[in-house]
Amino acid sequence: MKVTIDNITLEVEPGTTIMQAARMIGPEVAPPAMCYYEPLKGSGGKCRACLVKVTAGSEKDPRPMPKLVPACITAVQDGMIVENTVNEDVLETRKGIVEFLLLNHPLDCPVCDQAGECHLQDFSFEHGVSSTRTVEERNTFEPTDLGPNIQLNMNRCILCYRCVYTADQITDGRVHGVMHRGDHAEISTYIEKAIDNDFSGNVIDVCPVGALTDKTYRFKSRVWFSKPVDAHCECEKCSGKATIWYKGEEVIRVTGRKNMWGEVTDFICNGCRFDKKKTSDWVIEGPTNVSRHSVISANKYGANLIKPAFPVLQAARDYKQINDDRDRSFLGIQPALPKSKKK
């Protein structure tokens, strides 16, 4: 079965979604994902961040689909042609999706522990706009403790359902979910129950924003000041494969290992996550392979980093000429002439 995405054709198995096919090509083609999480069955179709344009439905029926479709839940057909990064309607729609997701999400990145790892931060950085049209007050909630190690900041939640699917599929019994409907919907536990099963900490890893945070890590360090290393241990409950984060010589947190899409494939237990905070508890394998475009790579991989398109365009649009010698060639702006040479 053949499918073409952004002028690149590849062979895929029947039942493959557009998202999975795009990821086979690479991150430069794959749509963004806020709710889709490949290891979790049934995830996707909530946030609409991955909308794409199908310009030809299949070889047998080459008519284009009338509306943009979510890549994460749309199966490919033989001969399908899909436009993602090359379609202006798709890019313009994503600006609206960013604005919609930020209706109630506070811009508290400077104090949020998720800053630097936040998928919404990356999404808005690459596809968003720098202004907002809303004047109404945001929905506000008080922080809630969901057990001894997890805190819920519902203000930041975008209702992606990832934590709900995680609790359904890898724990013995889910005690939290989405309560109420419409703009009153919120993540909550049933009758103030605490989430205390052996794999509850994985809801922290799957959360794309800073809504579910590790209470043992809160406010200890910014992620770009941390040093992540891959390590493993002997554990009877889980694989024991994890990423441990250092601040100096101190282990400040432990997380599951994430792939290039920010998804954990081997979920770890609470014992590994919260109780093993000493280097002697682990067998160190080596530094974690961090993508060079990530802020986590700051001061670790040199100065030749990829510059995302959105901030460069915004800087070019809002640029104000000042008298200094900084390199601004990447903005594509002709330098102003000195006053002495102007006619």
Tab-separated table of C-alpha atoms in Angstrom:
chain	number	residue	atom	x	y	z
A	1	MET	CA	0.000	0.000	0.000
A	2	LYS	CA	1.465	3.350	-1.087
A	3	VAL	CA	0.854	6.760	0.476
A	4	THR	CA	2.367	10.125	-0.397
A	5	ILE	CA	2.949	12.708	2.349
A	6	ASP	CA	4.413	16.096	1.456
A	7	ASN	CA	5.615	14.736	-1.910
A	8	ILE	CA	7.362	11.737	-0.287
A	9	THR	CA	6.002	8.293	-1.196
A	10	LEU	CA	6.424	5.213	0.979
A	11	GLU	CA	5.046	1.700	1.399
A	12	VAL	CA	2.970	0.981	4.521
A	13	GLU	CA	0.962	-1.894	5.954
A	14	PRO	CA	-2.865	-1.865	5.793
A	15	GLY	CA	-4.385	-0.209	8.859
A	16	THR	CA	-1.526	2.269	9.266
A	17	THR	CA	-2.654	5.768	10.197
A	18	ILE	CA	-1.419	8.932	8.501
A	19	MET	CA	0.424	9.844	11.713
A	20	GLN	CA	2.274	6.519	11.816
A	21	ALA	CA	3.162	6.787	8.129
A	22	ALA	CA	4.451	10.350	8.563
A	23	ARG	CA	6.606	9.277	11.519
A	24	MET	CA	8.191	6.631	9.314
A	25	ILE	CA	9.468	9.463	7.112
A	26	GLY	CA	10.773	11.590	9.967
A	27	PRO	CA	10.079	14.509	12.322
A	28	GLU	CA	10.284	17.077	9.528
A	29	VAL	CA	7.074	15.611	8.044
A	30	ALA	CA	5.244	14.188	11.074
A	31	PRO	CA	2.343	16.326	12.363
A	32	PRO	CA	2.429	17.563	15.971
A	33	ALA	CA	0.575	15.473	18.560
A	34	MET	CA	-0.859	16.688	21.852
A	35	CYS	CA	-3.269	13.852	22.689
A	36	TYR	CA	-2.010	10.966	20.514
A	37	TYR	CA	0.361	8.587	22.337
A	38	GLU	CA	1.257	5.530	20.291
A	39	PRO	CA	1.877	3.119	23.241
A	40	LEU	CA	-1.647	3.864	24.556
A	41	LYS	CA	-4.461	2.151	22.652
A	42	GLY	CA	-7.362	4.411	21.748
A	43	SER	CA	-5.495	7.667	22.241
A	44	GLY	CA	-5.848	10.460	19.701
A	45	GLY	CA	-8.658	12.449	18.142
A	46	LYS	CA	-9.037	14.919	21.019
A	47	CYS	CA	-6.869	17.968	20.339
A	48	ARG	CA	-6.942	18.330	16.520
A	49	ALA	CA	-3.307	19.479	16.510
A	50	CYS	CA	-2.462	16.936	13.814
A	51	LEU	CA	-5.023	18.015	11.188
A	52	VAL	CA	-3.802	17.441	7.620
A	53	LYS	CA	-5.193	17.915	4.126
A	54	VAL	CA	-5.959	14.794	2.051
A	55	THR	CA	-5.798	15.976	-1.569
A	56	ALA	CA	-6.496	12.495	-2.982
A	57	GLY	CA	-8.421	9.880	-1.018
A	58	SER	CA	-7.044	6.836	-2.838
A	59	GLU	CA	-6.028	5.572	-6.247
A	60	LYS	CA	-9.540	4.234	-6.896
A	61	ASP	CA	-11.228	7.422	-5.657
A	62	PRO	CA	-8.812	10.355	-6.142
A	63	ARG	CA	-11.280	12.979	-4.933
A	64	PRO	CA	-9.931	15.164	-2.108
A	65	MET	CA	-11.505	14.960	1.320
A	66	PRO	CA	-13.658	18.081	1.826
A	67	LYS	CA	-12.251	18.964	5.266
A	68	LEU	CA	-8.999	18.624	7.130
A	69	VAL	CA	-8.737	15.270	8.927
A	70	PRO	CA	-6.878	14.226	12.110
A	71	ALA	CA	-3.783	12.268	11.098
A	72	CYS	CA	-3.724	10.196	14.297
A	73	ILE	CA	-7.010	8.361	13.684
A	74	THR	CA	-7.302	8.426	9.876
A	75	ALA	CA	-6.149	5.234	8.167
A	76	VAL	CA	-4.253	5.503	4.893
A	77	GLN	CA	-5.635	4.182	1.621
A	78	ASP	CA	-3.639	2.905	-1.325
A	79	GLY	CA	-2.657	5.903	-3.439
A	80	MET	CA	-3.632	8.509	-0.813
A	81	ILE	CA	-1.927	11.900	-1.116
A	82	VAL	CA	-1.545	13.968	2.053
A	83	GLU	CA	-0.292	17.528	2.576
A	84	ASN	CA	1.016	18.576	5.974
A	85	THR	CA	3.796	21.161	6.148
A	86	VAL	CA	3.305	22.264	2.521
A	87	ASN	CA	-0.365	23.235	2.863
A	88	GLU	CA	-1.182	26.802	3.909
A	89	ASP	CA	-4.668	25.878	5.170
A	90	VAL	CA	-3.137	23.307	7.531
A	91	LEU	CA	-0.601	25.765	8.931
A	92	GLU	CA	-3.217	28.486	9.362
A	93	THR	CA	-5.589	26.047	11.095
A	94	ARG	CA	-2.863	25.078	13.559
A	95	LYS	CA	-2.551	28.696	14.616
A	96	GLY	CA	-6.230	28.542	15.561
A	97	ILE	CA	-5.711	25.249	17.403
A	98	VAL	CA	-2.887	26.819	19.435
A	99	GLU	CA	-5.122	29.776	20.293
A	100	PHE	CA	-7.918	27.419	21.312
A	101	LEU	CA	-5.647	25.323	23.548
A	102	LEU	CA	-4.389	28.489	25.231
A	103	LEU	CA	-7.875	29.821	26.039
A	104	ASN	CA	-7.592	28.599	29.621
A	105	HIS	CA	-3.971	27.452	29.780
A	106	PRO	CA	-1.989	30.078	31.735
A	107	LEU	CA	1.297	31.287	30.283
A	108	ASP	CA	3.232	30.508	33.450
A	109	CYS	CA	6.167	28.822	31.682
A	110	PRO	CA	8.716	30.724	33.841
A	111	VAL	CA	7.475	28.923	36.980
A	112	CYS	CA	6.230	25.648	35.462
A	113	ASP	CA	8.356	22.523	35.984
A	114	GLN	CA	7.334	21.278	32.536
A	115	ALA	CA	9.019	24.228	30.776
A	116	GLY	CA	11.587	22.931	28.329
A	117	GLU	CA	9.791	19.595	27.945
A	118	CYS	CA	6.267	20.908	27.297
A	119	HIS	CA	4.689	19.760	24.033
A	120	LEU	CA	2.252	22.674	24.106
A	121	GLN	CA	5.173	25.064	24.500
A	122	ASP	CA	6.819	23.553	21.418
A	123	PHE	CA	3.520	23.539	19.501
A	124	SER	CA	2.765	27.204	20.216
A	125	PHE	CA	6.400	28.143	19.563
A	126	GLU	CA	6.373	26.586	16.089
A	127	HIS	CA	2.797	27.212	14.931
A	128	GLY	CA	1.282	29.880	17.161
A	129	VAL	CA	0.881	33.636	17.189
A	130	SER	CA	2.281	36.140	19.639
A	131	SER	CA	-1.029	37.833	20.433
A	132	THR	CA	-4.414	36.699	21.782
A	133	ARG	CA	-7.966	37.875	21.118
A	134	THR	CA	-9.526	36.718	24.389
A	135	VAL	CA	-10.651	39.136	27.078
A	136	GLU	CA	-12.644	36.735	29.265
A	137	GLU	CA	-11.244	35.397	32.530
A	138	ARG	CA	-9.629	31.979	32.403
A	139	ASN	CA	-10.990	28.992	34.302
A	140	THR	CA	-9.028	28.698	37.517
A	141	PHE	CA	-8.566	25.783	39.921
A	142	GLU	CA	-6.652	25.257	43.122
A	143	PRO	CA	-3.744	22.762	42.958
A	144	THR	CA	-4.823	19.305	44.163
A	145	ASP	CA	-2.724	16.502	45.616
A	146	LEU	CA	-3.476	13.167	43.944
A	147	GLY	CA	-1.639	11.059	46.461
A	148	PRO	CA	1.729	11.549	48.158
A	149	ASN	CA	3.804	12.071	45.010
A	150	ILE	CA	1.573	13.675	42.363
A	151	GLN	CA	0.094	17.161	42.218
A	152	LEU	CA	-2.587	18.223	39.732
A	153	ASN	CA	-2.564	21.787	38.392
A	154	MET	CA	-5.882	21.725	36.562
A	155	ASN	CA	-5.284	25.277	35.274
A	156	ARG	CA	-2.747	23.854	32.825
A	157	CYS	CA	-4.715	20.776	31.722
A	158	ILE	CA	-5.775	20.598	28.052
A	159	LEU	CA	-7.972	17.481	28.514
A	160	CYS	CA	-5.880	15.266	26.263
A	161	TYR	CA	-7.029	12.127	28.187
A	162	ARG	CA	-3.528	10.616	28.148
A	163	CYS	CA	-3.447	10.146	31.919
A	164	VAL	CA	-6.877	8.483	31.813
A	165	TYR	CA	-5.788	5.981	29.157
A	166	THR	CA	-2.580	5.309	31.101
A	167	ALA	CA	-4.496	4.511	34.275
A	168	ASP	CA	-6.915	2.315	32.317
A	169	GLN	CA	-4.263	0.275	30.553
A	170	ILE	CA	-1.287	-0.143	32.898
A	171	THR	CA	-2.764	0.047	36.407
A	172	ASP	CA	-5.036	-2.287	38.352
A	173	GLY	CA	-7.844	0.196	38.870
A	174	ARG	CA	-8.409	3.727	37.644
A	175	VAL	CA	-9.695	6.154	40.278
A	176	HIS	CA	-9.561	9.374	38.250
A	177	GLY	CA	-11.117	10.640	35.053
A	178	VAL	CA	-12.788	13.607	33.367
A	179	MET	CA	-15.624	15.035	35.427
A	180	HIS	CA	-18.431	17.320	34.196
A	181	ARG	CA	-18.951	18.464	30.615
A	182	GLY	CA	-18.140	21.279	28.211
A	183	ASP	CA	-16.089	24.155	29.569
A	184	HIS	CA	-16.625	22.811	33.105
A	185	ALA	CA	-14.791	19.539	32.347
A	186	GLU	CA	-11.832	18.755	34.576
A	187	ILE	CA	-9.539	15.906	35.577
A	188	SER	CA	-10.373	14.711	39.075
A	189	THR	CA	-10.362	11.653	41.319
A	190	TYR	CA	-13.560	9.887	42.298
A	191	ILE	CA	-14.782	11.201	45.674
A	192	GLU	CA	-11.333	12.598	46.534
A	193	LYS	CA	-9.606	9.219	46.259
A	194	ALA	CA	-5.803	9.224	46.069
A	195	ILE	CA	-3.951	7.678	43.135
A	196	ASP	CA	-1.694	5.215	44.935
A	197	ASN	CA	-1.188	2.130	42.715
A	198	ASP	CA	2.297	0.922	41.756
A	199	PHE	CA	2.324	2.555	38.308
A	200	SER	CA	0.475	5.797	39.063
A	201	GLY	CA	3.571	7.935	38.474
A	202	ASN	CA	3.404	7.273	34.752
A	203	VAL	CA	0.597	9.807	34.413
A	204	ILE	CA	3.322	12.414	35.010
A	205	ASP	CA	5.370	11.193	32.041
A	206	VAL	CA	2.457	11.066	29.595
A	207	CYS	CA	1.076	14.525	30.448
A	208	PRO	CA	2.075	16.845	27.560
A	209	VAL	CA	1.833	19.976	29.735
A	210	GLY	CA	2.567	20.777	33.376
A	211	ALA	CA	-0.803	19.670	34.740
A	212	LEU	CA	0.476	16.533	36.495
A	213	THR	CA	3.793	17.092	38.264
A	214	ASP	CA	6.188	15.132	40.451
A	215	LYS	CA	5.986	16.547	43.988
A	216	THR	CA	9.476	15.234	44.777
A	217	TYR	CA	10.914	17.307	41.886
A	218	ARG	CA	8.856	20.503	41.952
A	219	PHE	CA	10.921	23.718	41.812
A	220	LYS	CA	14.253	21.894	42.253
A	221	SER	CA	15.785	22.828	38.898
A	222	ARG	CA	15.066	24.006	35.375
A	223	VAL	CA	15.336	21.121	32.957
A	224	TRP	CA	18.121	22.716	30.890
A	225	PHE	CA	20.315	22.868	33.999
A	226	SER	CA	19.860	19.109	34.495
A	227	LYS	CA	21.979	16.284	33.147
A	228	PRO	CA	19.935	13.260	31.972
A	229	VAL	CA	21.581	9.818	31.793
A	230	ASP	CA	20.177	6.423	30.850
A	231	ALA	CA	20.307	3.822	33.607
A	232	HIS	CA	18.720	0.543	34.644
A	233	CYS	CA	18.210	-1.481	37.786
A	234	GLU	CA	16.914	-4.874	38.816
A	235	CYS	CA	13.170	-4.543	39.441
A	236	GLU	CA	10.522	-7.214	39.820
A	237	LYS	CA	7.619	-4.913	38.903
A	238	CYS	CA	8.874	-3.177	35.756
A	239	SER	CA	11.660	-3.199	33.178
A	240	GLY	CA	13.882	-1.040	35.405
A	241	LYS	CA	14.930	1.058	32.399
A	242	ALA	CA	14.796	4.760	33.203
A	243	THR	CA	16.319	8.193	32.720
A	244	ILE	CA	17.795	9.720	35.854
A	245	TRP	CA	18.319	13.480	36.066
A	246	TYR	CA	21.255	15.001	37.903
A	247	LYS	CA	21.779	18.462	39.342
A	248	GLY	CA	25.449	18.344	40.160
A	249	GLU	CA	25.887	15.038	41.981
A	250	GLU	CA	22.283	14.862	43.233
A	251	VAL	CA	19.613	12.721	41.547
A	252	ILE	CA	16.674	15.114	41.451
A	253	ARG	CA	14.179	12.939	39.560
A	254	VAL	CA	13.650	9.698	37.685
A	255	THR	CA	11.494	9.344	34.567
A	256	GLY	CA	10.662	6.697	32.026
A	257	ARG	CA	12.770	6.629	28.878
A	258	LYS	CA	11.165	8.546	26.028
A	259	ASN	CA	11.620	7.971	22.313
A	260	MET	CA	12.130	10.675	19.674
A	261	TRP	CA	8.400	11.499	19.819
A	262	GLY	CA	8.454	12.101	23.570
A	263	GLU	CA	6.631	8.844	24.328
A	264	VAL	CA	7.499	6.314	27.030
A	265	THR	CA	7.541	2.765	25.693
A	266	ASP	CA	8.663	1.005	28.904
A	267	PHE	CA	6.589	2.278	31.827
A	268	ILE	CA	8.314	2.186	35.214
A	269	CYS	CA	6.914	1.546	38.688
A	270	ASN	CA	6.658	4.023	41.552
A	271	GLY	CA	9.476	2.326	43.432
A	272	CYS	CA	11.946	3.119	40.657
A	273	ARG	CA	10.530	6.607	40.128
A	274	PHE	CA	10.192	7.936	43.672
A	275	ASP	CA	12.319	5.767	45.963
A	276	LYS	CA	15.574	5.209	44.074
A	277	LYS	CA	17.223	8.619	44.268
A	278	LYS	CA	20.826	7.491	44.724
A	279	THR	CA	23.389	6.754	42.031
A	280	SER	CA	24.196	3.490	43.825
A	281	ASP	CA	20.638	2.309	43.088
A	282	TRP	CA	21.339	2.315	39.350
A	283	VAL	CA	23.671	0.953	36.695
A	284	ILE	CA	24.595	3.955	34.545
A	285	GLU	CA	24.586	3.261	30.794
A	286	GLY	CA	25.596	6.686	29.488
A	287	PRO	CA	24.274	10.167	28.613
A	288	THR	CA	20.728	10.333	27.282
A	289	ASN	CA	20.552	11.066	23.562
A	290	VAL	CA	18.832	14.471	23.511
A	291	SER	CA	17.557	15.974	20.273
A	292	ARG	CA	19.672	18.981	19.378
A	293	HIS	CA	16.647	21.241	18.871
A	294	SER	CA	15.542	20.654	22.469
A	295	VAL	CA	16.286	23.251	25.113
A	296	ILE	CA	17.637	20.397	27.258
A	297	SER	CA	20.643	20.376	24.925
A	298	ALA	CA	21.553	23.951	25.909
A	299	ASN	CA	25.258	24.313	26.739
A	300	LYS	CA	25.824	20.654	25.877
A	301	TYR	CA	26.088	20.390	22.090
A	302	GLY	CA	27.629	23.653	20.876
A	303	ALA	CA	26.104	26.629	19.094
A	304	ASN	CA	24.965	25.059	15.803
A	305	LEU	CA	21.324	24.549	16.785
A	306	ILE	CA	18.238	24.461	14.559
A	307	LYS	CA	16.301	27.746	14.705
A	308	PRO	CA	12.490	27.127	14.644
A	309	ALA	CA	10.683	29.054	11.910
A	310	PHE	CA	8.048	30.791	14.050
A	311	PRO	CA	10.326	32.765	16.410
A	312	VAL	CA	12.582	33.760	13.505
A	313	LEU	CA	9.602	35.115	11.537
A	314	GLN	CA	8.277	36.877	14.621
A	315	ALA	CA	11.663	38.444	15.303
A	316	ALA	CA	11.882	39.635	11.703
A	317	ARG	CA	8.399	41.151	11.881
A	318	ASP	CA	8.891	42.930	15.198
A	319	TYR	CA	12.573	43.788	14.665
A	320	LYS	CA	13.687	47.303	15.610
A	321	GLN	CA	16.958	48.683	14.322
A	322	ILE	CA	19.520	49.491	17.010
A	323	ASN	CA	23.163	50.439	16.798
A	324	ASP	CA	25.197	47.356	17.658
A	325	ASP	CA	27.300	44.710	15.967
A	326	ARG	CA	25.179	41.606	16.620
A	327	ASP	CA	24.810	39.083	13.800
A	328	ARG	CA	21.268	39.359	12.429
A	329	SER	CA	21.879	37.808	9.005
A	330	PHE	CA	19.540	34.879	9.767
A	331	LEU	CA	16.601	37.336	9.902
A	332	GLY	CA	17.065	38.237	6.236
A	333	ILE	CA	16.996	41.985	6.967
A	334	GLN	CA	19.204	44.523	5.242
A	335	PRO	CA	21.175	46.511	7.859
A	336	ALA	CA	20.353	50.187	8.077
A	337	LEU	CA	22.941	52.645	6.766
A	338	PRO	CA	24.808	54.801	9.306
A	339	LYS	CA	23.476	58.338	9.555
A	340	SER	CA	26.692	59.712	8.044
A	341	LYS	CA	26.102	57.776	4.780
A	342	LYS	CA	22.391	58.567	4.407
A	343	LYS	CA	21.494	61.166	1.788
